[in-house]
mmCIF file of C-alpha atoms and ligand atoms in Angstrom:
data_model
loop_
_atom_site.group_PDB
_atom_site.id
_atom_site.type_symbol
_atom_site.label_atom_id
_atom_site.label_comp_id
_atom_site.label_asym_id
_atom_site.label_seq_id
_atom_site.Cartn_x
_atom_site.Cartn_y
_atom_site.Cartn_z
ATOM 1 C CA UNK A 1 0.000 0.000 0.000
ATOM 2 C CA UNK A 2 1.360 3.501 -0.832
ATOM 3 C CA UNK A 3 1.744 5.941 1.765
ATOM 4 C CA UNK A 4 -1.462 7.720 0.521
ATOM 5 C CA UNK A 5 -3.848 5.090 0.599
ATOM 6 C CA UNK A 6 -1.944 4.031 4.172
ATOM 7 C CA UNK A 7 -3.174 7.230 5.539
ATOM 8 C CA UNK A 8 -6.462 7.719 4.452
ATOM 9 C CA UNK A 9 -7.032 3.867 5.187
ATOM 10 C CA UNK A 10 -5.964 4.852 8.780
ATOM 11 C CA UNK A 11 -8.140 8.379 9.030
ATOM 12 C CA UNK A 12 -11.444 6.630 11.030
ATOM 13 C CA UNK A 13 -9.526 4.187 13.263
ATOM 14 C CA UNK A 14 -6.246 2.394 13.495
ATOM 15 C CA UNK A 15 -6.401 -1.141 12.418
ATOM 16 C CA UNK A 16 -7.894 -4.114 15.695
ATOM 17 C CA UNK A 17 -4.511 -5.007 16.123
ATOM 18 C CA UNK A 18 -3.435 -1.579 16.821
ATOM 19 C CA UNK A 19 -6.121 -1.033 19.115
ATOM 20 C CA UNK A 20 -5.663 -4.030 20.897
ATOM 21 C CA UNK A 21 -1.399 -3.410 21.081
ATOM 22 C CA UNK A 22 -2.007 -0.033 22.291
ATOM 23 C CA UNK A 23 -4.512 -1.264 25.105
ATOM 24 C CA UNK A 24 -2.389 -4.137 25.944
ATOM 25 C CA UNK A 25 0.787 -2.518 26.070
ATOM 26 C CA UNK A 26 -0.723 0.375 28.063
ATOM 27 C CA UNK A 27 -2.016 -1.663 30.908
ATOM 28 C CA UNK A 28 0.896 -2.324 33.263
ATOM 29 C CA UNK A 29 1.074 1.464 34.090
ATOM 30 C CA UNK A 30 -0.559 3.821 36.734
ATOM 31 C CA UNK A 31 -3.282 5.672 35.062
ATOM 32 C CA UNK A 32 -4.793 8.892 36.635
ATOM 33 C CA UNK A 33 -8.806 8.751 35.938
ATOM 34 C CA UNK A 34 -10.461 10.800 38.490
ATOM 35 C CA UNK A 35 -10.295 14.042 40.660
ATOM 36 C CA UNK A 36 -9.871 12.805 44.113
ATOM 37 C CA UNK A 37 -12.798 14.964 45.593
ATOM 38 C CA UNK A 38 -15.274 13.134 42.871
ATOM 39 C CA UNK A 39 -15.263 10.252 45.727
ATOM 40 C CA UNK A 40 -15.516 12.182 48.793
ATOM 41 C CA UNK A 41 -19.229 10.846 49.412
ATOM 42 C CA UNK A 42 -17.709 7.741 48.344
ATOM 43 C CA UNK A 43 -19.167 7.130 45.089
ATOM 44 C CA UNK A 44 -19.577 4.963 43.121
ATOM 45 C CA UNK A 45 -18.475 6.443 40.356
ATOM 46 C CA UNK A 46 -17.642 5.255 36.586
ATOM 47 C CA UNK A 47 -14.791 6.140 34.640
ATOM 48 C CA UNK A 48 -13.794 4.310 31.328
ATOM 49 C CA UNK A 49 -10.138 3.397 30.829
ATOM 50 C CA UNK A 50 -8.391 1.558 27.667
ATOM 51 C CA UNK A 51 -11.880 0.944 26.554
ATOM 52 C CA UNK A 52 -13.164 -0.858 29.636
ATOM 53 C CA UNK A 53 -15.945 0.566 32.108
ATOM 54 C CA UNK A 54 -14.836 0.919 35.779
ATOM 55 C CA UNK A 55 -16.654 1.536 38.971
ATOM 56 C CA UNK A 56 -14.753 3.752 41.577
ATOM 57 C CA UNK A 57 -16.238 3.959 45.178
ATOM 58 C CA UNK A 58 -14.627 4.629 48.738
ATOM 59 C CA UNK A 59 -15.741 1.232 51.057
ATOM 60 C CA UNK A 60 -14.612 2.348 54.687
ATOM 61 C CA UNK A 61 -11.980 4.515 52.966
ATOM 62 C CA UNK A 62 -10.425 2.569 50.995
ATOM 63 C CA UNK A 63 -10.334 3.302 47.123
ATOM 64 C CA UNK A 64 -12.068 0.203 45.392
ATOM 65 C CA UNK A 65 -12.015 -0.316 41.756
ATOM 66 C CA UNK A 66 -14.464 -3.530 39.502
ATOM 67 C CA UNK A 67 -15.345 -3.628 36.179
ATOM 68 C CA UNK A 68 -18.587 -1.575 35.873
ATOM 69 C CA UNK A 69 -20.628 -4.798 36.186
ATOM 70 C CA UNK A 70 -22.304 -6.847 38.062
ATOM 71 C CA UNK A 71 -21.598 -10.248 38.767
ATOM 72 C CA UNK A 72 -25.311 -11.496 38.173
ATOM 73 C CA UNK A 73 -27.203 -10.060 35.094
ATOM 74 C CA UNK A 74 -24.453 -7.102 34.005
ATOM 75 C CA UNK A 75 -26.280 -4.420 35.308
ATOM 76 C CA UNK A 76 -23.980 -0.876 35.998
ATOM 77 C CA UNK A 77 -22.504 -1.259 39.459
ATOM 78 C CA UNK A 78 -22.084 2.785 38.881
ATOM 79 C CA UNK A 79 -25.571 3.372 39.387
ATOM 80 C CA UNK A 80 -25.784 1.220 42.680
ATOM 81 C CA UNK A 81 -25.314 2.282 46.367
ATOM 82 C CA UNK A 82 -23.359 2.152 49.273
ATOM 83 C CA UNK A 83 -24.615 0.068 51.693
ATOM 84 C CA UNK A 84 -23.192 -1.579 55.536
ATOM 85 C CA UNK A 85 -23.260 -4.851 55.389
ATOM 86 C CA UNK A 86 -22.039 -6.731 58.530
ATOM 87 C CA UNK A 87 -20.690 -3.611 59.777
ATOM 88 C CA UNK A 88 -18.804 -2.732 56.584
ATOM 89 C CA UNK A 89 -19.836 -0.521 53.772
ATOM 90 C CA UNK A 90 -20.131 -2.270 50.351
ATOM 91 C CA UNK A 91 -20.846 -1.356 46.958
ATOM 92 C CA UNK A 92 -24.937 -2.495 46.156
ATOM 93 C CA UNK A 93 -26.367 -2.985 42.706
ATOM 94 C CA UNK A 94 -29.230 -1.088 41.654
ATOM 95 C CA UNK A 95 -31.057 -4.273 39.975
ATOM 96 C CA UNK A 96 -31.386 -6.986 43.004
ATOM 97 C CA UNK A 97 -29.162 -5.439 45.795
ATOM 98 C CA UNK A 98 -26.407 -8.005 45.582
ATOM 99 C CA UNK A 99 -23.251 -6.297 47.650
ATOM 100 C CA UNK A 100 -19.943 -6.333 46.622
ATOM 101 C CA UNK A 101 -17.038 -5.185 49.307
ATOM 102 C CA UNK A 102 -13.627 -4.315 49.238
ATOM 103 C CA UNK A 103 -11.766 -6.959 47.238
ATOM 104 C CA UNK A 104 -14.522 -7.365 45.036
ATOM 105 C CA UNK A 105 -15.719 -10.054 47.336
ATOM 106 C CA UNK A 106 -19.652 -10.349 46.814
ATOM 107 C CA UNK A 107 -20.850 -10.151 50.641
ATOM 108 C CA UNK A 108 -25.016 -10.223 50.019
ATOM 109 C CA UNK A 109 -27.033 -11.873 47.551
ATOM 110 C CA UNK A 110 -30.755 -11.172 49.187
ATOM 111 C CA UNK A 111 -32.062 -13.964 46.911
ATOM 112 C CA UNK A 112 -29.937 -16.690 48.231
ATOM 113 C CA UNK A 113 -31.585 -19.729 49.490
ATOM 114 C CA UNK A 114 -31.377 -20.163 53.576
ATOM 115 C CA UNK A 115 -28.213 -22.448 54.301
ATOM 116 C CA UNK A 116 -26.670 -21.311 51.070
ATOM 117 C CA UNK A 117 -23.774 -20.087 51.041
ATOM 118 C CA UNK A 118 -22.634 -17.552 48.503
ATOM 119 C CA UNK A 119 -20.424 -19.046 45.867
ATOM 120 C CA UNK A 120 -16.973 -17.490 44.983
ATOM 121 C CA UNK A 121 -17.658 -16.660 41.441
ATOM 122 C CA UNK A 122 -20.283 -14.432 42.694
ATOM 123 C CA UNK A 123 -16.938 -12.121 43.446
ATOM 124 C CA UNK A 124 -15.768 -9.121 41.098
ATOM 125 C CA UNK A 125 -11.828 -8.645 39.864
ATOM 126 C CA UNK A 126 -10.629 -5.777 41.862
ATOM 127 C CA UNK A 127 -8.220 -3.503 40.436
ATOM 128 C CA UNK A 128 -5.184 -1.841 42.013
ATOM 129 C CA UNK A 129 -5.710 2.215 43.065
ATOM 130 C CA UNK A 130 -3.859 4.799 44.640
ATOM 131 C CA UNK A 131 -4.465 8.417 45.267
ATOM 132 C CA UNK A 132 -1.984 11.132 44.698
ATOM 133 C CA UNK A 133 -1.572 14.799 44.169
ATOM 134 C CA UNK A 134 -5.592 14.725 44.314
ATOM 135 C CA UNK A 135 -5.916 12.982 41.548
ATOM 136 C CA UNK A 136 -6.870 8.904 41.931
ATOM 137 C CA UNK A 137 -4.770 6.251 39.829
ATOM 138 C CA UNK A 138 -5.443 2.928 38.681
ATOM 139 C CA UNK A 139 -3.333 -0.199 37.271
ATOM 140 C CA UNK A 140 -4.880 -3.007 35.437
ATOM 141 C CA UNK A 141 -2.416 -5.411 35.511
ATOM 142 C CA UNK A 142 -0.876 -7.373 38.768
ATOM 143 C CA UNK A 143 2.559 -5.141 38.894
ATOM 144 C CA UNK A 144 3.054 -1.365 37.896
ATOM 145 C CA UNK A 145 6.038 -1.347 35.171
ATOM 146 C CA UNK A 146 6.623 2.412 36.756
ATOM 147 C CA UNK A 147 5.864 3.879 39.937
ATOM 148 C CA UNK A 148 3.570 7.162 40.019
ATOM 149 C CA UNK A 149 6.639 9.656 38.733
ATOM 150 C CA UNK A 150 7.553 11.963 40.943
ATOM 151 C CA UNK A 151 5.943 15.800 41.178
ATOM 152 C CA UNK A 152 8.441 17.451 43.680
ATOM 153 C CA UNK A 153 6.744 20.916 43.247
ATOM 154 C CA UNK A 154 3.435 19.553 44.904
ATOM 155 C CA UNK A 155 4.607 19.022 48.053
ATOM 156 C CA UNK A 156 6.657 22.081 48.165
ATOM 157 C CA UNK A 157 4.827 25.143 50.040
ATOM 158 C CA UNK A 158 7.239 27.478 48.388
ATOM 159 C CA UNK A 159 4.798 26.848 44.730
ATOM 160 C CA UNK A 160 1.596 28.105 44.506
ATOM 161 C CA UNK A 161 -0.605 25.543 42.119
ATOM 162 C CA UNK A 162 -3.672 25.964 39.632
ATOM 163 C CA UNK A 163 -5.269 23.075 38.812
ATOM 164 C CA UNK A 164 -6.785 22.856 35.213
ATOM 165 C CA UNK A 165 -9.686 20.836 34.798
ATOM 166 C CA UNK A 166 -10.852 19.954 31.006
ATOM 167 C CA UNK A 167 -14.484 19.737 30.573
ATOM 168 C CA UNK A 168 -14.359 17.433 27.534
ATOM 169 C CA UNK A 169 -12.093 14.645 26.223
ATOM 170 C CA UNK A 170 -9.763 15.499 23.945
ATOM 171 C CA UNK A 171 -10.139 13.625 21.091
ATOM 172 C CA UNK A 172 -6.658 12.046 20.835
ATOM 173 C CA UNK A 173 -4.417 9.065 22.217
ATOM 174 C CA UNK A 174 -2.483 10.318 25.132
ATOM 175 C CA UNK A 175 0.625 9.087 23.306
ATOM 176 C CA UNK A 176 0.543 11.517 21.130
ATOM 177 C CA UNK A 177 -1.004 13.929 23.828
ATOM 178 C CA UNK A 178 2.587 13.973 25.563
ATOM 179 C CA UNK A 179 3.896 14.275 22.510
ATOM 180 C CA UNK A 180 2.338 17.593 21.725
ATOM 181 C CA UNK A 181 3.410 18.675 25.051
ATOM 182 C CA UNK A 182 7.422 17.542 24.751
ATOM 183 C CA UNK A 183 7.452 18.819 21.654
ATOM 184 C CA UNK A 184 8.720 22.097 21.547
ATOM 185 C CA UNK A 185 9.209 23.286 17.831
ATOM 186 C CA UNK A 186 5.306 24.055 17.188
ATOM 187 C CA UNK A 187 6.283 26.908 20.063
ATOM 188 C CA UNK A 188 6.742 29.646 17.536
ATOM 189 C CA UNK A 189 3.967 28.092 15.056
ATOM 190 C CA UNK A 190 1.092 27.501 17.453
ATOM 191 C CA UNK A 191 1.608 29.822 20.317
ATOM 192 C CA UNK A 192 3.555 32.639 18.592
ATOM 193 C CA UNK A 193 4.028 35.838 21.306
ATOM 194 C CA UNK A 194 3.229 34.166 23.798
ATOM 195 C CA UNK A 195 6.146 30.681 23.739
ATOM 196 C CA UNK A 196 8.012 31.598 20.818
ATOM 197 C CA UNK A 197 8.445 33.725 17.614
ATOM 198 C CA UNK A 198 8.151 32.645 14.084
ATOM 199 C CA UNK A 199 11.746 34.408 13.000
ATOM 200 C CA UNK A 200 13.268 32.664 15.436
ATOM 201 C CA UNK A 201 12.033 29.183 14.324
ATOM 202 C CA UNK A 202 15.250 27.636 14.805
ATOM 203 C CA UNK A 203 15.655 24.698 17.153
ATOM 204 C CA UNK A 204 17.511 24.849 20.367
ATOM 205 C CA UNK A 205 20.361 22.403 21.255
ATOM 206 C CA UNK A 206 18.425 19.308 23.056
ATOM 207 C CA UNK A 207 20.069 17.011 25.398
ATOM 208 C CA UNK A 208 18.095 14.026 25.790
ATOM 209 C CA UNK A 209 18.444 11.475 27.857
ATOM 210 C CA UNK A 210 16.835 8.235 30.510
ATOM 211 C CA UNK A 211 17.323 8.369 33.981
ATOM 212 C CA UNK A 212 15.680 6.198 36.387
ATOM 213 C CA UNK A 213 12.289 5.749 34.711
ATOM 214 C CA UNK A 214 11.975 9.060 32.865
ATOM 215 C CA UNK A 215 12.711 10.676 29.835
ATOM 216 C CA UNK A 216 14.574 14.042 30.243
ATOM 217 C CA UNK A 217 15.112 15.997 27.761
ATOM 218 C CA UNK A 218 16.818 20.034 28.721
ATOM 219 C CA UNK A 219 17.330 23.072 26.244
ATOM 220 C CA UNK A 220 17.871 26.803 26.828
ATOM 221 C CA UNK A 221 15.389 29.186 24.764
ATOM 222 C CA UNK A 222 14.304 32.462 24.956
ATOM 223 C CA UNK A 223 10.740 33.189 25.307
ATOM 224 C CA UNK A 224 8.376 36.997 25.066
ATOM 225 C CA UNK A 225 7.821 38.150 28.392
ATOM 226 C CA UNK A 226 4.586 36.593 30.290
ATOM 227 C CA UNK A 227 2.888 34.885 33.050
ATOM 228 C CA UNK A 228 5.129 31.954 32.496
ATOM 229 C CA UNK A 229 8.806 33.453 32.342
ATOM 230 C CA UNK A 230 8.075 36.843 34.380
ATOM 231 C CA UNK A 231 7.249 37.788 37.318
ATOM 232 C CA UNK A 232 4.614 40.361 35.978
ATOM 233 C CA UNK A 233 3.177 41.710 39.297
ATOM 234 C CA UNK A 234 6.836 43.509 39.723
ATOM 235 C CA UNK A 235 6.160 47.303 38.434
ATOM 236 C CA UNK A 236 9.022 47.039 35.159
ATOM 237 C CA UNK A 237 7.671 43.510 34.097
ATOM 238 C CA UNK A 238 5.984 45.161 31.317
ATOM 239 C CA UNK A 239 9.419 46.586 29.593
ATOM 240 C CA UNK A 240 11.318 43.307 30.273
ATOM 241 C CA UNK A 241 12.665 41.720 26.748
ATOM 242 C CA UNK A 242 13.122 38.201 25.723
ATOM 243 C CA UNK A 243 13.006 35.893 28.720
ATOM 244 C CA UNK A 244 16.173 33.386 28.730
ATOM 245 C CA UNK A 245 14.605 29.862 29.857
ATOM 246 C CA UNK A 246 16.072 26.667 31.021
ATOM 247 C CA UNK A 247 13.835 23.534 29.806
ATOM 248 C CA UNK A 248 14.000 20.667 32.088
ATOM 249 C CA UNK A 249 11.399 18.248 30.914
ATOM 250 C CA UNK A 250 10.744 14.970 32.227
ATOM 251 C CA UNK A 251 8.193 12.043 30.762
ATOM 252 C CA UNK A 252 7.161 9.972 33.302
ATOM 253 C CA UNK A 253 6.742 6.702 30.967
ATOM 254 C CA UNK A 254 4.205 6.865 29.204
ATOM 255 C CA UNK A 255 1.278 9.135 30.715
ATOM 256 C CA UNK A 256 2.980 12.023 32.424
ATOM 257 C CA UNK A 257 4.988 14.739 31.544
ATOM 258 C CA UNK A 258 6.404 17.795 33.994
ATOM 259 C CA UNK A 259 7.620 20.680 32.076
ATOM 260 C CA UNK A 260 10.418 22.415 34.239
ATOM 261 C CA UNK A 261 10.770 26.540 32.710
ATOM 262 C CA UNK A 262 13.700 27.929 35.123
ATOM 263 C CA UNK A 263 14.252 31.476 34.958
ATOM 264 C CA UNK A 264 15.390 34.611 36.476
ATOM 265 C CA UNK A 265 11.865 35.052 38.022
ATOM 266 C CA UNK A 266 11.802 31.533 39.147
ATOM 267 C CA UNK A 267 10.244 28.559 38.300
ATOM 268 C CA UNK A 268 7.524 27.626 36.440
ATOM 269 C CA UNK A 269 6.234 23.996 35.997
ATOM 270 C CA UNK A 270 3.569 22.185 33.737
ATOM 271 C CA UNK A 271 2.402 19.269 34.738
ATOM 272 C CA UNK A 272 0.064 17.059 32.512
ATOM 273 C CA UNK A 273 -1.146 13.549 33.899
ATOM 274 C CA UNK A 274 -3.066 11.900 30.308
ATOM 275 C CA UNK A 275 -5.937 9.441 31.000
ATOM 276 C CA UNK A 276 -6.238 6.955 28.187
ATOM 277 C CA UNK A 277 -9.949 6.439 28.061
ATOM 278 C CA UNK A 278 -9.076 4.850 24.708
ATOM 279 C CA UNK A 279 -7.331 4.991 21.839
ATOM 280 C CA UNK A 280 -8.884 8.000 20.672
ATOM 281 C CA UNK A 281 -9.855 9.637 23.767
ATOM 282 C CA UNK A 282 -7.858 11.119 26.739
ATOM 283 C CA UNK A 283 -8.879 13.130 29.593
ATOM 284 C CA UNK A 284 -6.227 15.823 30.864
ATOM 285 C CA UNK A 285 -5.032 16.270 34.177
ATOM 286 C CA UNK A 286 -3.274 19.718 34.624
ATOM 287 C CA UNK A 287 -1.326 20.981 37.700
ATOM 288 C CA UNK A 288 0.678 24.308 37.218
ATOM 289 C CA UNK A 289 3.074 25.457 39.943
ATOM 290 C CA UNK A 290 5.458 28.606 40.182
ATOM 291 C CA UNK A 291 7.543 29.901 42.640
ATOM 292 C CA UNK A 292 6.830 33.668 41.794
ATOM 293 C CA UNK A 293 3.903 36.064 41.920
ATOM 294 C CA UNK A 294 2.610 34.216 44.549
ATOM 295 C CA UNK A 295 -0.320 36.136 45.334
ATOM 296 C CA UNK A 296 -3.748 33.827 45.098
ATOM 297 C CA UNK A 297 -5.852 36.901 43.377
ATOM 298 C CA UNK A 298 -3.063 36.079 40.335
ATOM 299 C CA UNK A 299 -4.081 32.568 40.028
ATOM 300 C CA UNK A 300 -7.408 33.544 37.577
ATOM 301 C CA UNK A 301 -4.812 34.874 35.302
ATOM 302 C CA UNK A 302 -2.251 31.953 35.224
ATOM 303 C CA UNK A 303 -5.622 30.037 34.435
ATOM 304 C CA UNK A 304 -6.845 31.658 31.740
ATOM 305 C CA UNK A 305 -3.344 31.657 30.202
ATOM 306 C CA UNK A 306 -3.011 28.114 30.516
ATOM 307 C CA UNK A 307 -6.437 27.321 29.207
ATOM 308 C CA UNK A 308 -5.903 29.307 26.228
ATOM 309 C CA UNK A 309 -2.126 27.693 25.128
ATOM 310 C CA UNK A 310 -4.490 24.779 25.802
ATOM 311 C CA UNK A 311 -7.016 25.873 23.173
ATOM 312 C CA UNK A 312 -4.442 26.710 20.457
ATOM 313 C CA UNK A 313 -3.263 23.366 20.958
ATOM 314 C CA UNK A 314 -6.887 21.434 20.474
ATOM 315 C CA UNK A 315 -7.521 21.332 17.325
ATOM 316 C CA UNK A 316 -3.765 20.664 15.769
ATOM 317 C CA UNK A 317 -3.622 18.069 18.224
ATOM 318 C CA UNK A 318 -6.614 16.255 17.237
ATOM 319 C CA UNK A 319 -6.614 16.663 13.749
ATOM 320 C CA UNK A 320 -3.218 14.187 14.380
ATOM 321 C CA UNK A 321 -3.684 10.906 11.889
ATOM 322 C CA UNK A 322 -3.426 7.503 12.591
ATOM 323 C CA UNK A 323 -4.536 8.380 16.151
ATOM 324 C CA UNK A 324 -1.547 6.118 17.737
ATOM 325 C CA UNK A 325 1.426 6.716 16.937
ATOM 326 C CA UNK A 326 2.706 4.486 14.504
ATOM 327 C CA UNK A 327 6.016 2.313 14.857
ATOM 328 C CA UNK A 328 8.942 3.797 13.489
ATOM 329 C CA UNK A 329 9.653 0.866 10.628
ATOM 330 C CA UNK A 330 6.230 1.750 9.008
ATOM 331 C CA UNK A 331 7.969 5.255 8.211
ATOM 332 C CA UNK A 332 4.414 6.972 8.341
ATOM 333 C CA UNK A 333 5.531 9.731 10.186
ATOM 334 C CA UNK A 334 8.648 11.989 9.328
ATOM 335 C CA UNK A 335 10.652 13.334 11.998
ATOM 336 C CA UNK A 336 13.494 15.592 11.015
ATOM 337 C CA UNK A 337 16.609 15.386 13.359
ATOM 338 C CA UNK A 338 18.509 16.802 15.357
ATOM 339 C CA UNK A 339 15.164 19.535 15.643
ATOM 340 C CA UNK A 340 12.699 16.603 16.801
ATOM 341 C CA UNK A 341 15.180 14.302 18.477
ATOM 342 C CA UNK A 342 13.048 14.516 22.148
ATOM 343 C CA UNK A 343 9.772 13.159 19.923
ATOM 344 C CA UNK A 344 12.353 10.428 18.681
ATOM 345 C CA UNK A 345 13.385 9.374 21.442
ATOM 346 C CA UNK A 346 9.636 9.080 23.270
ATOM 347 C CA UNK A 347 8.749 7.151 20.078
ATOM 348 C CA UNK A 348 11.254 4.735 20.676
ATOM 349 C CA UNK A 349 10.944 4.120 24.165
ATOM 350 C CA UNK A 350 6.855 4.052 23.633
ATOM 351 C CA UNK A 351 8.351 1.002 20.798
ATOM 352 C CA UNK A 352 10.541 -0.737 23.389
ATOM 353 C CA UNK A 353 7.595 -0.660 25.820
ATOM 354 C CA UNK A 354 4.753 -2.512 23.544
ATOM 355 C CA UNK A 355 3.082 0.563 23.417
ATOM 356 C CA UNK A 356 3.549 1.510 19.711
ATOM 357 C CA UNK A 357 3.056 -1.782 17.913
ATOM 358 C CA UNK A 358 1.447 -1.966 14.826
ATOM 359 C CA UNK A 359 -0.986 0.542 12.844
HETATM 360 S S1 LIG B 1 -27.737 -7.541 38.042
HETATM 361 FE FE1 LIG B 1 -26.768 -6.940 39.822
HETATM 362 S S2 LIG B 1 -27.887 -7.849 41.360
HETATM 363 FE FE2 LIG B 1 -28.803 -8.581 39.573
HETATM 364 FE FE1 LIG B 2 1.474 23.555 22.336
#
């Protein structure tokens, strides 16, 4: 097949085996799928995650996570109750009341005959979750390949943080959702005056490389003045000229991505947790800390900023065909070294992790 007919053959959906790769290869991660304070009644709650339907409740406080099922005739678990059952709250389903507890371990079925007892297939799988930075996490396989990566900035008091929450999916893979995010040579293209300038299109000097479980990837830049390189509540922000930035960026393999922008203001940090709902769907989790301009009236500002950058992004992003990203040895895509060499490097690692396996 030419690379044409490859393309447009790819434009609705990537091929079953793609789909399949992508969810396979994805599972053994942590995935964030839910704002911790959407479970502080304790649920339930349904999310969707590599194309499966989950239930989320709190059961005595402790994060529980089934298939969004029930055990008996498939009803939604998500629109059931919590209920105590021998002193311990449980997760009821709305069609017959049978109770499911922490475990998955099916503790009531009101239809049972007396002296019966109730039979262990009656139990749900139970999934692995985990809150952190306010955000709950879930792993579908036995072992994690990565732990959470680590957000330093969150626990430091010294950052203020805005939290950006996206109403809709975006309608993309969260591969390539972190790689619109490492990718820094759209700057001047997509967000021109505000992260670059389009006569200065030139790439900077990347260094790129693994350490411990991440990808880092650093660069100098300069940058207009604004929210994210100045301090503009000092009086002379306004007349300050190009902004010199260090880039330290760091993927967290393969979901998360902290953007590190040091400066002579101080530091400002992105911080992007991806949700793959599916193949073609991701939900965004956005934390943005900085070190300067610390008053809490600014925050509005830093928020509107950030959801705009986010808007110029959308529709690029989306428009994105096959919506994986392909293997290198299909040669579908085109990346142009030593400019793209961070994307490169993602793609391969993606590659050596089953994640990118066939289109
Ligand atoms: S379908 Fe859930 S109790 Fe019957
Ligand atoms: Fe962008």
């Amino acid at each position: 097949m030419d690379d044409l007919k490859l393309i447009t053959a790819l434009d609705d959906a990537p091929s079953p085996e793609a789909i399949t790769g992508f969810r396979t290869g994805m599972m053994p991660f942590w995935h964030p799928v839910l704002e911790a304070s959407a479970l502080e009644c304790g649920g339930p709650t349904g999310v969707r995650l590599l194309g499966r339907n989950l239930v989320l409740a709190r059961l005595d406080g402790e994060i529980v996570v089934f298939p969004d099922v029930c055990r008996h005739f498939q009803a939604r678990l998500s629109l059931g109750t919590l209920v105590q059952v021998n002193g311990e709250q449980a997760l009821q389903c709305p069609y017959h009341g049978w109770a499911f507890g922490t475990g998955g371990r099916c503790v009531r079925i009101p239809q049972l005959a007396p002296g019966r007892k109730i039979p262990m297939t009656a139990n749900l799988t139970s999934y692995r979750a985990v809150e952190r930075y306010g955000i709950i996490w879930v792993c579908l396989a036995d072992e994690a390949t990565f732990p959470i990566p680590d957000f330093p900035e969150m626990g430091d008091t010294s950052f203020r943080k805005v939290r950006l929450r996206e109403t809709k999916p975006m309608r993309t893979s969260s591969t390539r959702m972190i790689m619109g995010t490492l990718d820094d040579t759209h700057f001047p293209w997509v967000h021109e005056g505000i992260l670059g300038d389009r006569n200065k299109p030139e790439p900077p000097n990347h260094k790129v490389w693994r350490q411990d479980n991440e990808l880092v990837v650093q660069y100098e830049v300069e940058q207009p003045p604004g929210l994210m390189t100045t301090d503009m509540s000092r009086p002379d922000a306004q007349r300050a000229g190009p902004v010199r930035i260090l880039y330290t960026d760091h993927v967290g393999m393969p979901n998360v991505i902290r953007l590190v922008k040091d400066t002579d203001a101080g530091r400002y940090v992105i911080w992007l947790a991806t949700s793959p709902v599916d193949y073609n769907t991701t939900i965004n989790f956005w934390i943005f800390a900085r070190n300067y301009d610390l008053n809490p009236a600014s925050d509005a500002a830093y928020e509107a900023m950030s959801a705009h950058v986010r808007l110029q992004d959308k529709p690029i992003i989306e428009s994105q065909r096959p919506w994986l990203i392909p293997p290198f040895w299909t040669r579908v895509e085109l990346p142009m070294g030593p400019g793209d060499l961070p994307l490169m490097e993602y793609q391969k690692w993606i590659e050596e992790l089953g994640i990118a396996t066939a289109i």
